[in-house]
Amino acid sequence: MSTHEPAPIPRLHVNIDHVATVRQARREAFPDPVEWALRCEAAGAHGITCHLRKDRRHIQDADIHRLREVVTTLLNLECSLDDSMLTLAESSGSEAFCLVPENRLEISTEGGLDVIRETPRLRDAVPRLTEAGGAVSIFIDPDPRQLDAAAALGVPFVELHTGAYANARGAVRAAELERLTEASRHARAVGLRVNAGHGLDFENTAPIAAIEGIEELNIGFAVVARSLFDGVDRCVTDMLRLIEGARP
Ligand code: PXP
Protein backbone atom coordinates (compact mmCIF):
# COMPACT_ATOMS: atom_id res chain seq x y z
CA MET A 1 0.00 0.00 0.00
CA SER A 2 1.41 3.38 -0.90
CA THR A 3 1.15 6.15 1.64
CA HIS A 4 2.01 9.76 2.32
CA GLU A 5 0.52 9.51 5.82
CA PRO A 6 2.66 11.18 8.48
CA ALA A 7 4.60 8.49 10.33
CA PRO A 8 5.99 8.65 13.89
CA ILE A 9 9.22 7.00 12.69
CA PRO A 10 10.87 8.02 9.39
CA ARG A 11 10.06 5.73 6.49
CA LEU A 12 12.93 4.15 4.59
CA HIS A 13 12.88 4.71 0.85
CA VAL A 14 15.66 2.80 -0.84
CA ASN A 15 17.29 4.43 -3.85
CA ILE A 16 18.08 1.68 -6.36
CA ASP A 17 20.14 3.73 -8.87
CA HIS A 18 23.45 2.06 -8.22
CA VAL A 19 22.17 -1.43 -8.88
CA ALA A 20 21.55 -0.05 -12.36
CA THR A 21 25.04 1.51 -12.33
CA VAL A 22 26.53 -1.98 -12.00
CA ARG A 23 24.28 -3.33 -14.74
CA GLN A 24 25.14 -0.46 -17.09
CA ALA A 25 28.87 -1.07 -16.55
CA ARG A 26 28.42 -4.05 -18.88
CA ARG A 27 25.10 -3.14 -20.55
CA GLU A 28 23.80 -6.48 -19.28
CA ALA A 29 20.30 -7.39 -18.13
CA PHE A 30 21.67 -8.08 -14.64
CA PRO A 31 21.79 -7.15 -11.82
CA ASP A 32 18.17 -6.10 -12.31
CA PRO A 33 17.30 -2.99 -10.22
CA VAL A 34 13.61 -3.87 -10.44
CA GLU A 35 14.15 -7.31 -8.93
CA TRP A 36 16.36 -5.70 -6.29
CA ALA A 37 13.61 -3.15 -5.51
CA LEU A 38 11.20 -6.01 -4.87
CA ARG A 39 13.69 -7.56 -2.48
CA CYS A 40 13.89 -4.22 -0.63
CA GLU A 41 10.12 -4.10 -0.37
CA ALA A 42 9.97 -7.70 0.86
CA ALA A 43 12.55 -6.81 3.54
CA GLY A 44 10.35 -3.94 4.76
CA ALA A 45 11.37 -0.82 2.81
CA HIS A 46 8.51 1.66 2.67
CA GLY A 47 9.25 2.99 -0.78
CA ILE A 48 11.50 2.79 -3.81
CA THR A 49 13.33 5.81 -5.18
CA CYS A 50 15.17 6.18 -8.46
CA HIS A 51 16.64 9.01 -10.47
CA LEU A 52 16.19 9.06 -14.22
CA ARG A 53 19.13 11.19 -15.30
CA LYS A 54 19.32 12.93 -18.63
CA ASP A 55 22.53 11.04 -19.45
CA ARG A 56 20.85 7.71 -18.51
CA ARG A 57 23.99 6.67 -16.65
CA HIS A 58 22.07 4.22 -14.45
CA ILE A 59 18.25 3.99 -14.49
CA GLN A 60 16.75 3.59 -17.98
CA ASP A 61 13.29 4.54 -19.20
CA ALA A 62 12.22 0.87 -19.35
CA ASP A 63 13.14 0.47 -15.65
CA ILE A 64 10.60 3.14 -14.72
CA HIS A 65 7.82 1.36 -16.64
CA ARG A 66 8.72 -1.97 -15.07
CA LEU A 67 8.96 -0.45 -11.58
CA ARG A 68 5.53 1.11 -11.99
CA GLU A 69 4.08 -2.31 -12.79
CA VAL A 70 5.50 -4.08 -9.74
CA VAL A 71 6.26 -1.63 -6.92
CA THR A 72 3.50 -1.88 -4.33
CA THR A 73 4.86 0.47 -1.66
CA LEU A 74 5.53 3.92 -3.10
CA LEU A 75 7.45 4.89 -6.22
CA ASN A 76 9.41 8.12 -5.88
CA LEU A 77 11.00 9.48 -9.05
CA GLU A 78 13.80 12.05 -8.86
CA CYS A 79 14.10 14.25 -11.91
CA SER A 80 15.56 17.54 -13.03
CA LEU A 81 13.68 20.60 -14.29
CA ASP A 82 14.58 19.76 -17.88
CA ASP A 83 11.39 19.80 -19.95
CA SER A 84 11.99 16.38 -21.52
CA MET A 85 12.53 14.83 -18.09
CA LEU A 86 9.38 16.43 -16.73
CA THR A 87 7.42 15.01 -19.67
CA LEU A 88 8.69 11.52 -18.88
CA ALA A 89 7.96 12.02 -15.18
CA GLU A 90 4.40 13.09 -15.95
CA SER A 91 3.65 9.78 -17.65
CA SER A 92 5.55 7.62 -15.14
CA GLY A 93 2.68 7.00 -12.74
CA SER A 94 4.92 7.78 -9.75
CA GLU A 95 3.26 8.62 -6.46
CA ALA A 96 6.02 11.04 -5.54
CA PHE A 97 8.44 13.27 -7.41
CA CYS A 98 11.58 14.89 -6.11
CA LEU A 99 12.93 17.78 -8.16
CA VAL A 100 16.72 17.82 -8.13
CA PRO A 101 19.44 19.87 -9.80
CA GLU A 102 21.41 17.98 -12.41
CA ASN A 103 24.90 18.68 -13.59
CA ARG A 104 26.23 16.43 -16.35
CA LEU A 105 29.73 16.11 -14.89
CA GLU A 106 28.79 15.51 -11.25
CA ILE A 107 29.32 12.11 -9.65
CA SER A 108 26.05 12.39 -7.74
CA THR A 109 23.57 15.20 -7.01
CA GLU A 110 25.94 17.77 -5.55
CA GLY A 111 23.81 20.38 -3.87
CA GLY A 112 20.20 21.25 -3.33
CA LEU A 113 18.14 22.95 -5.99
CA ASP A 114 18.47 26.73 -5.88
CA VAL A 115 14.74 27.34 -5.41
CA ILE A 116 15.13 31.12 -5.45
CA ARG A 117 16.91 31.15 -8.81
CA GLU A 118 14.75 28.37 -10.26
CA THR A 119 11.38 29.75 -9.12
CA PRO A 120 10.24 30.55 -12.69
CA ARG A 121 10.87 26.98 -13.90
CA LEU A 122 9.45 25.54 -10.67
CA ARG A 123 6.24 27.52 -11.21
CA ASP A 124 5.78 25.43 -14.36
CA ALA A 125 7.10 22.09 -13.06
CA VAL A 126 5.28 21.84 -9.71
CA PRO A 127 1.71 22.07 -11.12
CA ARG A 128 2.63 19.72 -13.98
CA LEU A 129 3.81 17.00 -11.61
CA THR A 130 0.99 17.61 -9.14
CA GLU A 131 -1.54 17.15 -11.95
CA ALA A 132 0.27 13.95 -12.91
CA GLY A 133 -0.78 12.63 -9.50
CA GLY A 134 2.40 12.70 -7.43
CA ALA A 135 3.31 14.51 -4.22
CA VAL A 136 6.05 16.95 -5.17
CA SER A 137 9.19 17.49 -3.16
CA ILE A 138 12.19 19.73 -3.79
CA PHE A 139 15.71 18.61 -2.87
CA ILE A 140 17.04 21.55 -0.93
CA ASP A 141 19.94 22.67 1.22
CA PRO A 142 19.04 23.30 4.88
CA ASP A 143 18.79 27.05 4.31
CA PRO A 144 15.81 29.05 5.64
CA ARG A 145 15.68 31.33 2.56
CA GLN A 146 15.43 28.32 0.27
CA LEU A 147 12.78 26.78 2.52
CA ASP A 148 10.71 29.98 2.41
CA ALA A 149 10.95 29.99 -1.40
CA ALA A 150 9.79 26.35 -1.51
CA ALA A 151 6.86 27.13 0.80
CA ALA A 152 5.86 30.03 -1.47
CA LEU A 153 5.60 27.56 -4.37
CA GLY A 154 3.07 25.48 -2.45
CA VAL A 155 4.92 22.16 -2.62
CA PRO A 156 3.91 19.72 0.12
CA PHE A 157 7.41 18.33 0.74
CA VAL A 158 11.07 19.25 0.77
CA GLU A 159 13.93 16.79 0.99
CA LEU A 160 16.77 18.20 3.06
CA HIS A 161 20.20 17.56 1.54
CA THR A 162 22.24 15.69 4.15
CA GLY A 163 25.44 15.55 2.05
CA ALA A 164 27.31 18.31 3.90
CA TYR A 165 26.51 16.57 7.22
CA ALA A 166 27.60 13.19 5.87
CA ASN A 167 30.90 14.53 4.53
CA ALA A 168 31.80 16.47 7.69
CA ARG A 169 33.49 15.18 10.84
CA GLY A 170 33.62 16.25 14.48
CA ALA A 171 32.43 19.76 15.35
CA VAL A 172 31.62 20.57 11.74
CA ARG A 173 29.33 17.55 11.53
CA ALA A 174 27.65 18.58 14.80
CA ALA A 175 27.05 22.04 13.32
CA GLU A 176 25.59 20.52 10.15
CA LEU A 177 23.30 18.34 12.26
CA GLU A 178 22.12 21.45 14.08
CA ARG A 179 21.48 23.18 10.72
CA LEU A 180 19.35 20.21 9.59
CA THR A 181 17.45 20.16 12.89
CA GLU A 182 16.74 23.87 12.60
CA ALA A 183 15.77 23.47 8.93
CA SER A 184 13.28 20.74 9.83
CA ARG A 185 11.76 23.05 12.44
CA HIS A 186 11.67 26.02 10.07
CA ALA A 187 10.21 23.95 7.21
CA ARG A 188 7.34 22.71 9.37
CA ALA A 189 6.71 26.22 10.68
CA VAL A 190 6.17 27.42 7.09
CA GLY A 191 3.89 24.49 6.25
CA LEU A 192 6.29 22.06 4.59
CA ARG A 193 6.63 18.35 5.28
CA VAL A 194 10.20 17.13 5.56
CA ASN A 195 12.19 14.28 4.05
CA ALA A 196 15.97 13.93 4.00
CA GLY A 197 18.74 12.12 2.17
CA HIS A 198 22.10 11.90 0.46
CA GLY A 199 25.25 10.31 1.81
CA LEU A 200 23.43 8.55 4.65
CA ASP A 201 24.96 5.26 5.75
CA PHE A 202 24.99 2.73 8.57
CA GLU A 203 27.15 5.00 10.73
CA ASN A 204 25.60 8.47 10.24
CA THR A 205 21.87 7.86 9.75
CA ALA A 206 20.67 7.56 13.36
CA PRO A 207 21.11 11.26 14.31
CA ILE A 208 19.21 12.27 11.16
CA ALA A 209 16.44 9.75 11.85
CA ALA A 210 16.15 11.26 15.34
CA ILE A 211 15.39 14.78 14.04
CA GLU A 212 11.84 15.71 14.89
CA GLY A 213 9.58 16.09 11.87
CA ILE A 214 11.60 14.10 9.35
CA GLU A 215 9.18 11.70 7.70
CA GLU A 216 11.23 9.86 5.12
CA LEU A 217 14.86 9.00 4.46
CA ASN A 218 16.11 8.32 0.95
CA ILE A 219 19.14 6.07 1.15
CA GLY A 220 20.88 4.47 -1.81
CA PHE A 221 24.60 4.03 -2.17
CA ALA A 222 25.33 2.71 1.32
CA VAL A 223 22.63 0.05 1.14
CA VAL A 224 23.57 -1.05 -2.39
CA ALA A 225 27.29 -1.14 -1.56
CA ARG A 226 26.96 -3.08 1.68
CA SER A 227 24.51 -5.52 0.14
CA LEU A 228 27.38 -6.86 -2.01
CA PHE A 229 28.77 -8.34 1.19
CA ASP A 230 25.77 -8.84 3.43
CA GLY A 231 22.84 -9.24 1.04
CA VAL A 232 19.97 -6.88 0.41
CA ASP A 233 17.58 -8.40 2.97
CA ARG A 234 19.98 -7.97 5.88
CA CYS A 235 21.01 -4.46 4.82
CA VAL A 236 17.42 -3.20 4.56
CA THR A 237 16.46 -4.85 7.84
CA ASP A 238 19.51 -3.42 9.62
CA MET A 239 18.80 0.08 8.27
CA LEU A 240 15.14 -0.16 9.35
CA ARG A 241 16.19 -1.19 12.87
CA LEU A 242 18.69 1.63 13.03
CA ILE A 243 16.04 4.18 12.03
CA GLU A 244 13.47 2.76 14.45
CA GLY A 245 16.02 2.78 17.27
CA ALA A 246 16.87 6.45 16.72
CA ARG A 247 13.50 7.72 17.96
CA PRO A 248 12.69 7.54 21.66
N1 PXP B 1 18.12 11.97 -2.26
C1 PXP B 1 18.38 12.57 -3.45
C2 PXP B 1 17.53 13.71 -3.87
C3 PXP B 1 19.41 12.11 -4.29
O1 PXP B 1 19.66 12.73 -5.46
C4 PXP B 1 20.16 11.00 -3.87
C5 PXP B 1 21.25 10.47 -4.75
O2 PXP B 1 20.72 10.02 -5.94
C6 PXP B 1 19.83 10.39 -2.64
C7 PXP B 1 18.83 10.93 -1.85
C8 PXP B 1 20.53 9.17 -2.16
O3 PXP B 1 21.86 9.43 -1.89
P1 PXP B 1 22.85 8.25 -1.53
O4 PXP B 1 22.95 7.36 -2.74
O5 PXP B 1 24.13 8.94 -1.20
O6 PXP B 1 22.25 7.50 -0.38
XYZ file of C-alpha atoms and ligand atoms in Angstrom:
264
model
C 0.000 0.000 0.000
C 1.410 3.384 -0.896
C 1.150 6.154 1.643
C 2.012 9.759 2.319
C 0.517 9.511 5.816
C 2.663 11.177 8.478
C 4.600 8.485 10.329
C 5.986 8.652 13.893
C 9.225 7.002 12.691
C 10.866 8.023 9.386
C 10.061 5.734 6.488
C 12.926 4.152 4.586
C 12.879 4.709 0.850
C 15.663 2.797 -0.841
C 17.289 4.431 -3.849
C 18.080 1.677 -6.356
C 20.137 3.727 -8.865
C 23.451 2.060 -8.217
C 22.167 -1.433 -8.877
C 21.552 -0.050 -12.359
C 25.040 1.513 -12.328
C 26.534 -1.978 -11.997
C 24.277 -3.332 -14.740
C 25.143 -0.459 -17.092
C 28.868 -1.072 -16.554
C 28.423 -4.048 -18.879
C 25.102 -3.136 -20.551
C 23.798 -6.478 -19.283
C 20.299 -7.393 -18.129
C 21.667 -8.079 -14.635
C 21.791 -7.147 -11.817
C 18.172 -6.104 -12.308
C 17.299 -2.992 -10.224
C 13.613 -3.873 -10.436
C 14.146 -7.313 -8.927
C 16.359 -5.697 -6.292
C 13.605 -3.153 -5.509
C 11.202 -6.013 -4.873
C 13.694 -7.562 -2.482
C 13.894 -4.218 -0.634
C 10.116 -4.101 -0.366
C 9.974 -7.700 0.864
C 12.546 -6.809 3.538
C 10.350 -3.943 4.760
C 11.375 -0.823 2.805
C 8.510 1.655 2.673
C 9.253 2.992 -0.779
C 11.502 2.786 -3.814
C 13.331 5.808 -5.184
C 15.169 6.182 -8.457
C 16.644 9.012 -10.470
C 16.187 9.064 -14.222
C 19.133 11.193 -15.295
C 19.321 12.927 -18.631
C 22.530 11.041 -19.452
C 20.846 7.710 -18.509
C 23.988 6.666 -16.649
C 22.067 4.219 -14.452
C 18.250 3.994 -14.492
C 16.752 3.586 -17.984
C 13.287 4.543 -19.201
C 12.220 0.874 -19.347
C 13.140 0.466 -15.650
C 10.600 3.136 -14.723
C 7.824 1.359 -16.636
C 8.719 -1.975 -15.065
C 8.964 -0.451 -11.583
C 5.529 1.109 -11.995
C 4.082 -2.308 -12.790
C 5.498 -4.081 -9.739
C 6.265 -1.628 -6.918
C 3.496 -1.876 -4.327
C 4.862 0.467 -1.660
C 5.534 3.919 -3.100
C 7.453 4.886 -6.224
C 9.407 8.117 -5.883
C 11.001 9.479 -9.051
C 13.796 12.050 -8.859
C 14.095 14.247 -11.908
C 15.557 17.545 -13.028
C 13.684 20.602 -14.286
C 14.575 19.760 -17.882
C 11.387 19.800 -19.954
C 11.995 16.375 -21.521
C 12.526 14.826 -18.085
C 9.376 16.431 -16.733
C 7.417 15.011 -19.669
C 8.694 11.519 -18.880
C 7.964 12.021 -15.182
C 4.398 13.089 -15.952
C 3.647 9.776 -17.648
C 5.553 7.621 -15.136
C 2.676 6.995 -12.742
C 4.920 7.775 -9.753
C 3.255 8.616 -6.458
C 6.018 11.042 -5.541
C 8.441 13.269 -7.413
C 11.583 14.889 -6.107
C 12.934 17.784 -8.156
C 16.720 17.823 -8.130
C 19.444 19.865 -9.802
C 21.409 17.981 -12.406
C 24.904 18.683 -13.594
C 26.232 16.431 -16.349
C 29.728 16.110 -14.888
C 28.787 15.512 -11.252
C 29.324 12.113 -9.655
C 26.053 12.390 -7.741
C 23.570 15.204 -7.006
C 25.944 17.775 -5.549
C 23.807 20.376 -3.873
C 20.196 21.249 -3.326
C 18.138 22.948 -5.990
C 18.468 26.728 -5.882
C 14.741 27.337 -5.412
C 15.127 31.123 -5.449
C 16.911 31.146 -8.807
C 14.749 28.370 -10.259
C 11.385 29.751 -9.120
C 10.242 30.553 -12.692
C 10.865 26.976 -13.902
C 9.453 25.538 -10.669
C 6.237 27.518 -11.213
C 5.781 25.433 -14.356
C 7.102 22.089 -13.055
C 5.277 21.839 -9.710
C 1.713 22.068 -11.121
C 2.631 19.724 -13.979
C 3.810 16.996 -11.614
C 0.993 17.612 -9.139
C -1.537 17.150 -11.954
C 0.272 13.948 -12.910
C -0.775 12.632 -9.502
C 2.397 12.704 -7.425
C 3.310 14.506 -4.224
C 6.054 16.953 -5.166
C 9.193 17.488 -3.162
C 12.192 19.728 -3.795
C 15.706 18.609 -2.872
C 17.039 21.549 -0.926
C 19.944 22.670 1.222
C 19.041 23.299 4.883
C 18.787 27.054 4.307
C 15.807 29.046 5.643
C 15.679 31.331 2.561
C 15.433 28.320 0.272
C 12.777 26.776 2.517
C 10.712 29.978 2.411
C 10.945 29.994 -1.398
C 9.789 26.346 -1.508
C 6.855 27.129 0.798
C 5.860 30.031 -1.470
C 5.601 27.563 -4.369
C 3.067 25.476 -2.454
C 4.919 22.160 -2.615
C 3.906 19.721 0.120
C 7.409 18.330 0.744
C 11.072 19.253 0.767
C 13.931 16.788 0.985
C 16.773 18.201 3.061
C 20.199 17.558 1.539
C 22.239 15.686 4.145
C 25.444 15.549 2.051
C 27.310 18.312 3.905
C 26.509 16.574 7.222
C 27.597 13.188 5.866
C 30.898 14.534 4.528
C 31.801 16.468 7.688
C 33.485 15.184 10.839
C 33.619 16.254 14.477
C 32.429 19.756 15.351
C 31.616 20.571 11.736
C 29.327 17.550 11.529
C 27.647 18.575 14.803
C 27.049 22.042 13.323
C 25.590 20.515 10.147
C 23.301 18.338 12.256
C 22.124 21.446 14.079
C 21.479 23.175 10.721
C 19.351 20.210 9.590
C 17.451 20.161 12.892
C 16.741 23.874 12.602
C 15.775 23.469 8.927
C 13.275 20.743 9.834
C 11.757 23.049 12.439
C 11.672 26.023 10.069
C 10.205 23.945 7.212
C 7.338 22.707 9.369
C 6.712 26.221 10.676
C 6.172 27.423 7.090
C 3.892 24.488 6.250
C 6.287 22.062 4.589
C 6.632 18.354 5.282
C 10.199 17.131 5.557
C 12.191 14.278 4.048
C 15.973 13.930 3.998
C 18.735 12.123 2.174
C 22.103 11.901 0.461
C 25.253 10.312 1.807
C 23.434 8.553 4.651
C 24.961 5.257 5.746
C 24.994 2.732 8.569
C 27.149 4.997 10.731
C 25.602 8.465 10.242
C 21.866 7.857 9.749
C 20.673 7.556 13.357
C 21.110 11.260 14.314
C 19.212 12.270 11.162
C 16.435 9.754 11.851
C 16.147 11.264 15.336
C 15.388 14.784 14.044
C 11.839 15.713 14.890
C 9.583 16.093 11.875
C 11.600 14.099 9.345
C 9.179 11.703 7.703
C 11.227 9.856 5.120
C 14.857 8.999 4.460
C 16.112 8.320 0.948
C 19.142 6.070 1.148
C 20.882 4.472 -1.808
C 24.604 4.033 -2.174
C 25.329 2.714 1.324
C 22.626 0.051 1.144
C 23.571 -1.048 -2.385
C 27.294 -1.141 -1.565
C 26.960 -3.085 1.679
C 24.511 -5.523 0.142
C 27.378 -6.863 -2.013
C 28.775 -8.336 1.191
C 25.766 -8.842 3.426
C 22.838 -9.239 1.044
C 19.971 -6.881 0.412
C 17.582 -8.400 2.973
C 19.982 -7.967 5.877
C 21.005 -4.464 4.824
C 17.418 -3.201 4.558
C 16.456 -4.855 7.839
C 19.507 -3.421 9.619
C 18.802 0.079 8.272
C 15.144 -0.156 9.348
C 16.189 -1.194 12.875
C 18.688 1.633 13.027
C 16.039 4.184 12.030
C 13.466 2.764 14.451
C 16.023 2.781 17.273
C 16.871 6.446 16.718
C 13.496 7.724 17.961
C 12.689 7.542 21.658
N 18.117 11.973 -2.258
C 18.380 12.573 -3.447
C 17.527 13.707 -3.871
C 19.411 12.113 -4.287
O 19.663 12.726 -5.457
C 20.161 10.998 -3.868
C 21.255 10.470 -4.752
O 20.716 10.020 -5.941
C 19.828 10.392 -2.640
C 18.827 10.931 -1.849
C 20.529 9.172 -2.164
O 21.862 9.430 -1.895
P 22.847 8.249 -1.532
O 22.946 7.361 -2.742
O 24.128 8.940 -1.204
O 22.254 7.503 -0.379
